[in-house]
CSV table of C-alpha atoms in Angstrom, one decimal:
chain,number,residue,atom,x,y,z
A,1,UNK,CA,57.2,-129.6,110.4
A,2,UNK,CA,58.6,-128.8,113.9
A,3,UNK,CA,55.5,-130.1,115.5
A,4,UNK,CA,56.1,-133.7,114.3
A,5,UNK,CA,58.5,-136.3,115.5
A,6,UNK,CA,62.1,-136.8,114.2
A,7,UNK,CA,61.0,-139.7,112.1
A,8,UNK,CA,58.3,-137.7,110.3
A,9,UNK,CA,60.5,-134.6,109.8
A,10,UNK,CA,63.4,-136.6,108.3
A,11,UNK,CA,61.0,-138.6,106.2
A,12,UNK,CA,59.5,-135.4,104.8
A,13,UNK,CA,62.9,-134.0,104.0
A,14,UNK,CA,64.0,-137.2,102.3
A,15,UNK,CA,60.8,-137.1,100.3
A,16,UNK,CA,61.9,-133.7,99.0
A,17,UNK,CA,65.4,-134.7,98.2
A,18,UNK,CA,64.4,-137.8,96.3
A,19,UNK,CA,61.9,-135.8,94.3
A,20,UNK,CA,64.6,-133.1,93.5
A,21,UNK,CA,67.0,-135.8,92.4
A,22,UNK,CA,64.4,-137.2,90.0
A,23,UNK,CA,63.2,-133.8,88.8
A,24,UNK,CA,66.7,-132.6,88.0
A,25,UNK,CA,67.2,-135.5,85.6
A,26,UNK,CA,63.7,-135.9,84.1
A,27,UNK,CA,63.9,-133.2,81.4
A,28,UNK,CA,67.3,-134.4,80.3
A,29,UNK,CA,66.6,-138.1,80.2
A,30,UNK,CA,65.2,-138.0,76.7
A,31,UNK,CA,68.2,-136.0,75.4
A,32,UNK,CA,70.6,-138.5,77.1
A,33,UNK,CA,68.9,-141.5,75.6
A,34,UNK,CA,68.8,-139.9,72.1
A,35,UNK,CA,72.4,-138.8,72.0
A,36,UNK,CA,73.9,-141.9,73.7
A,37,UNK,CA,71.7,-144.7,72.2
A,38,UNK,CA,70.5,-143.0,69.0
A,39,UNK,CA,66.8,-143.5,69.9
A,40,UNK,CA,64.0,-141.6,68.3
A,41,UNK,CA,61.1,-140.1,70.4
A,42,UNK,CA,58.8,-143.0,69.8
A,43,UNK,CA,61.5,-145.5,70.9
A,44,UNK,CA,62.3,-143.3,74.0
A,45,UNK,CA,58.6,-143.3,74.9
A,46,UNK,CA,58.4,-147.1,74.5
A,47,UNK,CA,61.5,-147.6,76.6
A,48,UNK,CA,60.2,-145.3,79.4
A,49,UNK,CA,56.8,-147.0,79.2
A,50,UNK,CA,58.3,-150.5,79.6
A,51,UNK,CA,60.4,-149.3,82.6
A,52,UNK,CA,57.4,-147.7,84.4
A,53,UNK,CA,55.2,-150.8,83.6
A,54,UNK,CA,57.7,-153.2,85.1
A,55,UNK,CA,58.5,-150.9,88.1
A,56,UNK,CA,54.7,-150.6,88.9
A,57,UNK,CA,54.3,-154.4,88.9
A,58,UNK,CA,57.4,-154.7,91.2
A,59,UNK,CA,55.8,-152.1,93.5
A,60,UNK,CA,53.1,-154.7,94.3
A,61,UNK,CA,55.7,-157.1,95.6
A,62,UNK,CA,57.6,-154.2,97.2
A,63,UNK,CA,54.5,-153.5,99.3
A,64,UNK,CA,54.5,-157.1,100.6
A,65,UNK,CA,58.3,-156.8,101.4
A,66,UNK,CA,57.6,-153.6,103.3
A,67,UNK,CA,55.1,-155.5,105.5
A,68,UNK,CA,57.6,-158.3,106.2
A,69,UNK,CA,60.9,-156.4,106.7
A,70,UNK,CA,62.1,-153.4,108.6
A,71,UNK,CA,60.8,-150.4,106.7
A,72,UNK,CA,63.7,-148.0,107.5
A,73,UNK,CA,66.2,-150.4,106.0
A,74,UNK,CA,64.1,-150.8,102.9
A,75,UNK,CA,63.9,-147.0,102.4
A,76,UNK,CA,67.7,-146.8,102.7
A,77,UNK,CA,67.9,-149.6,100.1
A,78,UNK,CA,65.6,-147.6,97.8
A,79,UNK,CA,67.7,-144.4,98.2
A,80,UNK,CA,70.9,-146.3,97.5
A,81,UNK,CA,69.4,-147.9,94.4
A,82,UNK,CA,68.3,-144.5,93.1
A,83,UNK,CA,71.8,-143.2,93.7
A,84,UNK,CA,73.4,-146.1,91.8
A,85,UNK,CA,70.8,-145.8,89.1
A,86,UNK,CA,71.5,-142.1,88.4
A,87,UNK,CA,75.2,-142.8,88.4
A,88,UNK,CA,74.9,-145.7,86.0
A,89,UNK,CA,72.8,-143.6,83.6
A,90,UNK,CA,75.9,-141.4,82.9
A,91,UNK,CA,77.6,-144.6,81.4
A,92,UNK,CA,74.5,-145.5,79.3
A,93,UNK,CA,75.8,-147.0,76.1
A,94,UNK,CA,73.9,-150.4,75.9
A,95,UNK,CA,70.1,-150.6,75.4
A,96,UNK,CA,69.6,-153.5,77.8
A,97,UNK,CA,71.7,-152.1,80.6
A,98,UNK,CA,70.0,-148.8,80.2
A,99,UNK,CA,66.6,-150.4,80.4
A,100,UNK,CA,67.6,-152.3,83.6
A,101,UNK,CA,68.9,-149.1,85.1
A,102,UNK,CA,65.7,-147.3,84.4
A,103,UNK,CA,63.7,-150.1,85.9
A,104,UNK,CA,65.9,-149.9,89.0
A,105,UNK,CA,65.4,-146.2,89.5
A,106,UNK,CA,61.6,-146.4,88.8
A,107,UNK,CA,61.2,-149.4,91.2
A,108,UNK,CA,63.3,-147.6,93.9
A,109,UNK,CA,61.0,-144.6,93.6
A,110,UNK,CA,57.9,-146.7,93.9
A,111,UNK,CA,59.4,-148.6,96.9
A,112,UNK,CA,60.2,-145.3,98.6
A,113,UNK,CA,56.8,-143.9,98.0
A,114,UNK,CA,55.0,-147.0,99.4
A,115,UNK,CA,57.3,-147.3,102.4
A,116,UNK,CA,57.2,-143.7,103.3
A,117,UNK,CA,53.4,-143.7,103.3
A,118,UNK,CA,53.4,-146.8,105.5
A,119,UNK,CA,55.8,-145.2,108.0
A,120,UNK,CA,53.7,-142.1,108.2
A,121,UNK,CA,50.6,-144.1,109.0
A,122,UNK,CA,52.5,-146.1,111.7
A,123,UNK,CA,53.9,-143.0,113.4
A,124,UNK,CA,50.9,-140.7,113.5
A,125,UNK,CA,47.5,-140.7,115.0
A,126,UNK,CA,44.6,-141.0,112.6
A,127,UNK,CA,43.6,-137.3,112.8
A,128,UNK,CA,47.1,-136.1,111.7
A,129,UNK,CA,47.7,-138.3,108.7
A,130,UNK,CA,45.7,-136.2,106.2
A,131,UNK,CA,47.6,-133.1,107.1
A,132,UNK,CA,51.0,-134.8,106.8
A,133,UNK,CA,50.0,-136.4,103.5
A,134,UNK,CA,49.1,-132.9,102.2
A,135,UNK,CA,52.3,-131.4,103.6
A,136,UNK,CA,54.4,-134.2,102.0
A,137,UNK,CA,52.6,-133.5,98.6
A,138,UNK,CA,53.3,-129.8,99.0
A,139,UNK,CA,57.0,-130.3,99.7
A,140,UNK,CA,57.4,-132.7,96.8
A,141,UNK,CA,55.7,-130.2,94.5
A,142,UNK,CA,58.3,-127.7,95.5
A,143,UNK,CA,60.9,-130.2,94.4
A,144,UNK,CA,59.1,-130.8,91.1
A,145,UNK,CA,58.8,-127.0,90.5
A,146,UNK,CA,62.5,-126.3,91.2
A,147,UNK,CA,64.3,-129.5,90.2
A,148,UNK,CA,63.9,-129.3,86.4
A,149,UNK,CA,65.0,-125.7,86.2
A,150,UNK,CA,68.1,-126.4,88.3
A,151,UNK,CA,68.9,-129.5,86.2
A,152,UNK,CA,68.6,-127.6,82.9
A,153,UNK,CA,70.8,-124.7,84.1
A,154,UNK,CA,73.5,-127.1,85.3
A,155,UNK,CA,73.3,-129.2,82.1
A,156,UNK,CA,74.1,-126.0,80.2
A,157,UNK,CA,77.6,-126.1,81.7
A,158,UNK,CA,78.1,-129.9,81.8
A,159,UNK,CA,75.5,-132.2,80.3
A,160,UNK,CA,76.0,-135.2,82.7
A,161,UNK,CA,76.4,-133.1,85.9
A,162,UNK,CA,72.7,-133.2,86.8
A,163,UNK,CA,72.8,-137.0,86.9
A,164,UNK,CA,75.9,-137.0,89.1
A,165,UNK,CA,74.4,-134.4,91.5
A,166,UNK,CA,71.2,-136.3,91.6
A,167,UNK,CA,73.1,-139.4,92.6
A,168,UNK,CA,74.9,-137.5,95.3
A,169,UNK,CA,71.7,-136.1,96.7
A,170,UNK,CA,70.1,-139.5,96.8
A,171,UNK,CA,73.2,-140.9,98.5
A,172,UNK,CA,73.3,-138.1,101.0
A,173,UNK,CA,69.6,-138.7,101.9
A,174,UNK,CA,70.6,-142.1,103.3
A,175,UNK,CA,72.3,-140.5,106.3
A,176,UNK,CA,69.1,-138.8,107.3
A,177,UNK,CA,67.3,-142.2,107.4
A,178,UNK,CA,70.3,-143.8,109.3
A,179,UNK,CA,69.8,-141.3,112.1
A,180,UNK,CA,66.3,-142.3,113.0
A,181,UNK,CA,65.4,-145.3,115.1
A,182,UNK,CA,64.3,-148.6,113.4
A,183,UNK,CA,60.6,-149.0,112.9
A,184,UNK,CA,59.1,-151.5,115.3
A,185,UNK,CA,57.6,-154.7,113.8
A,186,UNK,CA,55.1,-157.1,115.2
A,187,UNK,CA,56.3,-160.4,113.8
A,188,UNK,CA,53.2,-162.2,114.9
A,189,UNK,CA,51.1,-160.3,112.3
A,190,UNK,CA,53.5,-160.6,109.3
A,191,UNK,CA,51.8,-161.8,106.1
A,192,UNK,CA,52.6,-165.5,105.6
A,193,UNK,CA,53.4,-165.5,101.9
A,194,UNK,CA,53.1,-163.3,98.8
A,195,UNK,CA,50.5,-165.6,97.3
A,196,UNK,CA,48.3,-165.4,100.4
A,197,UNK,CA,48.7,-161.6,100.5
A,198,UNK,CA,47.6,-161.5,96.8
A,199,UNK,CA,44.5,-163.6,97.7
A,200,UNK,CA,43.7,-161.2,100.5
A,201,UNK,CA,44.0,-158.2,98.2
A,202,UNK,CA,42.0,-159.9,95.5
A,203,UNK,CA,39.2,-160.7,97.9
A,204,UNK,CA,38.9,-157.0,99.1
A,205,UNK,CA,36.3,-155.7,96.7
A,206,UNK,CA,36.5,-152.2,98.3
A,207,UNK,CA,40.2,-152.1,97.4
A,208,UNK,CA,39.6,-153.3,93.9
A,209,UNK,CA,36.8,-150.9,93.3
A,210,UNK,CA,38.8,-148.0,94.6
A,211,UNK,CA,42.0,-148.9,92.7
A,212,UNK,CA,40.0,-149.2,89.5
A,213,UNK,CA,38.5,-145.8,90.0
A,214,UNK,CA,41.9,-144.3,90.9
A,215,UNK,CA,43.3,-145.8,87.7
A,216,UNK,CA,40.7,-144.0,85.6
A,217,UNK,CA,41.3,-140.8,87.5
A,218,UNK,CA,45.0,-141.1,87.1
A,219,UNK,CA,44.6,-141.1,83.3
A,220,UNK,CA,43.4,-137.5,83.8
A,221,UNK,CA,45.7,-136.1,86.5
A,222,UNK,CA,48.7,-138.5,86.5
A,223,UNK,CA,50.5,-137.1,83.4
A,224,UNK,CA,48.4,-134.1,82.5
A,225,UNK,CA,51.5,-132.1,81.4
A,226,UNK,CA,51.9,-134.6,78.5
A,227,UNK,CA,48.4,-134.4,77.0
A,228,UNK,CA,48.3,-130.6,77.6
A,229,UNK,CA,51.5,-130.2,75.6
A,230,UNK,CA,50.2,-132.6,72.9
A,231,UNK,CA,47.0,-130.5,72.6
A,232,UNK,CA,48.7,-127.2,72.6
A,233,UNK,CA,51.1,-128.2,69.9
A,234,UNK,CA,48.1,-129.2,67.7
A,235,UNK,CA,46.0,-126.1,68.5
A,236,UNK,CA,48.7,-123.4,68.6
A,237,UNK,CA,52.0,-122.4,67.0
A,238,UNK,CA,55.0,-123.8,68.9
A,239,UNK,CA,56.0,-120.5,70.5
A,240,UNK,CA,52.5,-119.8,71.7
A,241,UNK,CA,52.1,-123.3,72.9
A,242,UNK,CA,55.3,-123.1,75.0
A,243,UNK,CA,54.1,-119.8,76.5
A,244,UNK,CA,50.8,-121.2,77.6
A,245,UNK,CA,52.3,-124.4,78.9
A,246,UNK,CA,54.8,-122.5,81.0
A,247,UNK,CA,52.1,-120.3,82.4
A,248,UNK,CA,49.7,-123.1,83.4
A,249,UNK,CA,52.5,-125.2,85.0
A,250,UNK,CA,53.6,-122.2,87.0
A,251,UNK,CA,50.0,-121.6,88.0
A,252,UNK,CA,49.7,-125.3,89.1
A,253,UNK,CA,52.9,-125.1,91.2
A,254,UNK,CA,52.1,-121.9,92.9
A,255,UNK,CA,48.6,-123.0,93.7
A,256,UNK,CA,49.7,-126.3,95.2
A,257,UNK,CA,52.5,-124.7,97.2
A,258,UNK,CA,50.3,-122.0,98.7
A,259,UNK,CA,47.0,-124.0,99.3
A,260,UNK,CA,47.7,-127.8,99.5
A,261,UNK,CA,48.4,-127.9,103.2
A,262,UNK,CA,45.5,-125.7,104.1
A,263,UNK,CA,43.1,-127.9,102.1
A,264,UNK,CA,44.6,-131.1,103.6
A,265,UNK,CA,43.8,-129.9,107.1
A,266,UNK,CA,40.0,-130.1,106.3
A,267,UNK,CA,40.1,-133.6,104.9
A,268,UNK,CA,38.3,-136.0,107.2
A,269,UNK,CA,37.9,-139.7,106.6
A,270,UNK,CA,34.2,-139.6,107.6
A,271,UNK,CA,33.4,-137.4,104.6
A,272,UNK,CA,36.1,-138.8,102.3
A,273,UNK,CA,33.8,-140.0,99.6
A,274,UNK,CA,32.2,-136.6,99.3
A,275,UNK,CA,35.6,-135.0,99.1
A,276,UNK,CA,36.5,-137.3,96.2
A,277,UNK,CA,33.3,-136.4,94.4
A,278,UNK,CA,34.2,-132.7,94.8
A,279,UNK,CA,37.7,-133.3,93.5
A,280,UNK,CA,36.2,-135.2,90.5
A,281,UNK,CA,33.8,-132.3,89.7
A,282,UNK,CA,36.7,-129.8,89.9
A,283,UNK,CA,38.6,-132.0,87.4
A,284,UNK,CA,35.6,-132.1,85.0
A,285,UNK,CA,35.1,-128.3,85.3
A,286,UNK,CA,38.8,-127.7,84.7
A,287,UNK,CA,38.8,-130.0,81.6
A,288,UNK,CA,35.8,-128.2,80.2
A,289,UNK,CA,37.7,-124.9,80.8
A,290,UNK,CA,40.7,-126.3,78.9
A,291,UNK,CA,38.5,-127.1,75.9
A,292,UNK,CA,37.0,-123.6,75.9
A,293,UNK,CA,40.1,-121.6,76.8
A,294,UNK,CA,41.1,-119.0,74.2
A,295,UNK,CA,43.5,-116.8,76.1
A,296,UNK,CA,46.4,-117.1,78.6
A,297,UNK,CA,44.1,-115.9,81.4
A,298,UNK,CA,41.4,-118.5,80.7
A,299,UNK,CA,44.0,-121.2,80.5
A,300,UNK,CA,45.3,-120.3,83.9
A,301,UNK,CA,41.8,-120.1,85.4
A,302,UNK,CA,41.0,-123.6,84.1
A,303,UNK,CA,44.3,-124.8,85.5
A,304,UNK,CA,43.5,-123.3,88.9
A,305,UNK,CA,40.2,-125.2,89.0
A,306,UNK,CA,41.9,-128.4,87.8
A,307,UNK,CA,44.6,-128.0,90.5
A,308,UNK,CA,42.0,-127.6,93.2
A,309,UNK,CA,40.7,-131.1,92.2
A,310,UNK,CA,44.3,-132.4,92.2
A,311,UNK,CA,44.9,-131.1,95.7
A,312,UNK,CA,41.9,-132.9,97.0
A,313,UNK,CA,42.3,-136.2,95.2
A,314,UNK,CA,45.9,-136.9,96.0
A,315,UNK,CA,45.7,-136.9,99.8
A,316,UNK,CA,42.2,-138.4,99.7
A,317,UNK,CA,43.6,-141.5,97.9
A,318,UNK,CA,46.3,-141.9,100.5
A,319,UNK,CA,43.8,-141.4,103.3
A,320,UNK,CA,41.3,-143.8,101.9
A,321,UNK,CA,43.9,-146.7,101.6
A,322,UNK,CA,45.1,-145.8,105.1
A,323,UNK,CA,41.4,-146.2,106.3
A,324,UNK,CA,40.8,-149.7,104.8
A,325,UNK,CA,44.3,-151.2,105.2
A,326,UNK,CA,44.8,-153.7,108.0
A,327,UNK,CA,47.9,-152.8,110.1
A,328,UNK,CA,49.7,-156.0,109.1
A,329,UNK,CA,49.1,-155.4,105.3
A,330,UNK,CA,49.5,-151.6,105.1
A,331,UNK,CA,52.4,-151.7,102.7
A,332,UNK,CA,50.7,-154.3,100.5
A,333,UNK,CA,47.6,-152.2,100.3
A,334,UNK,CA,49.6,-149.1,99.3
A,335,UNK,CA,51.5,-151.3,96.7
A,336,UNK,CA,48.2,-152.5,95.3
A,337,UNK,CA,46.8,-148.9,95.0
A,338,UNK,CA,50.1,-148.0,93.3
A,339,UNK,CA,48.8,-150.0,90.3
A,340,UNK,CA,46.7,-147.0,89.5
A,341,UNK,CA,49.9,-145.5,88.1
A,342,UNK,CA,49.2,-147.5,85.0
A,343,UNK,CA,46.7,-144.8,84.2
A,344,UNK,CA,49.5,-142.3,83.8
A,345,UNK,CA,51.2,-144.5,81.3
A,346,UNK,CA,47.9,-144.9,79.3
A,347,UNK,CA,47.1,-141.2,79.2
A,348,UNK,CA,49.5,-140.1,76.4
A,349,UNK,CA,48.5,-143.1,74.3
A,350,UNK,CA,44.7,-142.4,74.6
A,351,UNK,CA,45.1,-138.6,74.1
A,352,UNK,CA,47.4,-139.0,71.2
A,353,UNK,CA,44.9,-141.3,69.5
A,354,UNK,CA,42.0,-138.8,70.1
A,355,UNK,CA,44.1,-135.9,68.8
A,356,UNK,CA,44.8,-137.7,65.6
A,357,UNK,CA,41.4,-139.2,64.9
A,358,UNK,CA,38.9,-136.7,66.4
A,359,UNK,CA,38.5,-133.0,67.0
A,360,UNK,CA,41.2,-131.8,69.4
A,361,UNK,CA,38.9,-130.5,72.0
A,362,UNK,CA,37.0,-133.8,72.2
A,363,UNK,CA,40.0,-135.2,74.1
A,364,UNK,CA,39.0,-133.1,77.1
A,365,UNK,CA,35.5,-134.4,77.1
A,366,UNK,CA,36.7,-138.0,76.8
A,367,UNK,CA,39.0,-137.4,79.8
A,368,UNK,CA,36.0,-135.8,81.7
A,369,UNK,CA,34.0,-138.9,81.1
A,370,UNK,CA,36.8,-141.1,82.4
A,371,UNK,CA,37.3,-139.1,85.5
A,372,UNK,CA,33.5,-139.1,86.1
A,373,UNK,CA,33.5,-142.9,85.9
A,374,UNK,CA,36.6,-143.1,88.1
A,375,UNK,CA,35.1,-140.8,90.7
A,376,UNK,CA,31.8,-142.8,90.7
A,377,UNK,CA,33.8,-146.0,91.4
A,378,UNK,CA,35.7,-144.3,94.2
A,379,UNK,CA,32.4,-143.0,95.7
A,380,UNK,CA,30.9,-146.4,95.6
A,381,UNK,CA,33.9,-147.9,97.4
A,382,UNK,CA,33.7,-145.1,99.9
A,383,UNK,CA,30.1,-145.9,100.6
A,384,UNK,CA,31.1,-149.5,101.3
A,385,UNK,CA,33.5,-148.2,103.9
A,386,UNK,CA,30.8,-146.0,105.5
A,387,UNK,CA,28.4,-148.9,105.7
A,388,UNK,CA,31.1,-151.3,107.1
A,389,UNK,CA,33.7,-149.1,108.9
A,390,UNK,CA,37.0,-150.7,109.8
A,391,UNK,CA,37.7,-151.5,113.5
A,392,UNK,CA,39.4,-148.7,115.4
A,393,UNK,CA,43.2,-148.8,115.6
A,394,UNK,CA,44.9,-148.4,119.0
A,395,UNK,CA,47.8,-145.9,119.0
A,396,UNK,CA,50.2,-146.0,121.9
């Protein structure tokens, strides 16, 4: 990280702190909603689904706002909103206020993600962006690996303390962003209106094709912990299921932390569609491995292969959008691609239906088919870029 500018270093640190604040509270949120509001698991899932759905749609408008306003101030607003949201959750006693608070925290997370990617693109030469995207993903995985454990330990002493600490972490992150210079804007290239921006996005067939493929792929990798836990609870006794799930999640975290940045260094936009094909094939092999796994070792081997695909796909998606996005609409393009997050919300619904109405292992083959279709769409969109490359960007 020391080789990058102050803006990039602080942005990477903020990415970690925001993830840690979210990860600390994520395993406790269902318990809080259950005890405070008396909701059952189905209602909690519906509530979270509504919040994610609304926040994802708001992310599309958030990308447009990022293109029009000063990005650093918007990231500060996102972090303040997260801080206030975590604090308000400790007072959750009304269903409507709680839903609004969850929408605020999810929308703030989406705004920070979109804005941080746009700032990275603006402040780095083309050749360094894939490495920084991979480094950012590695650091956020460190946060996702450590945050839940810290949150659970703290909650053992005081149930609401993780939410208060998460609020304090998000608020403290604001001062890191205040210390960097404002991002420079070229007002002559601002998008004219939200509707005109939507028309531009709608007319970009490459973006639509790639986002559609990403959505199908996100069904597989966006919330894989949910469908793995669903399958394990059907196929194994609870104690054995928990043991396997803990092992594969640890395997995933260790693999990403040790190998993500190294793989990201080799990603080149000229071969991007072939990297996406490789990542898709690794997903398919990993899913087949899950369907055939019969021991802790084979589960971990399948997860290792699956994680290799994950480490390729995530930075490749960021780099692809960075390649096709005009400078004046970079935030809007990232906001549009963020619609692929709907795939993560669809995943537990699709998998739950298959587990109830078909042989449990068939779920993995259906997911393999979805990611194959998604990878094909992404490859086709990548071929369009190769045939009609975007004009070179001048970096000063």
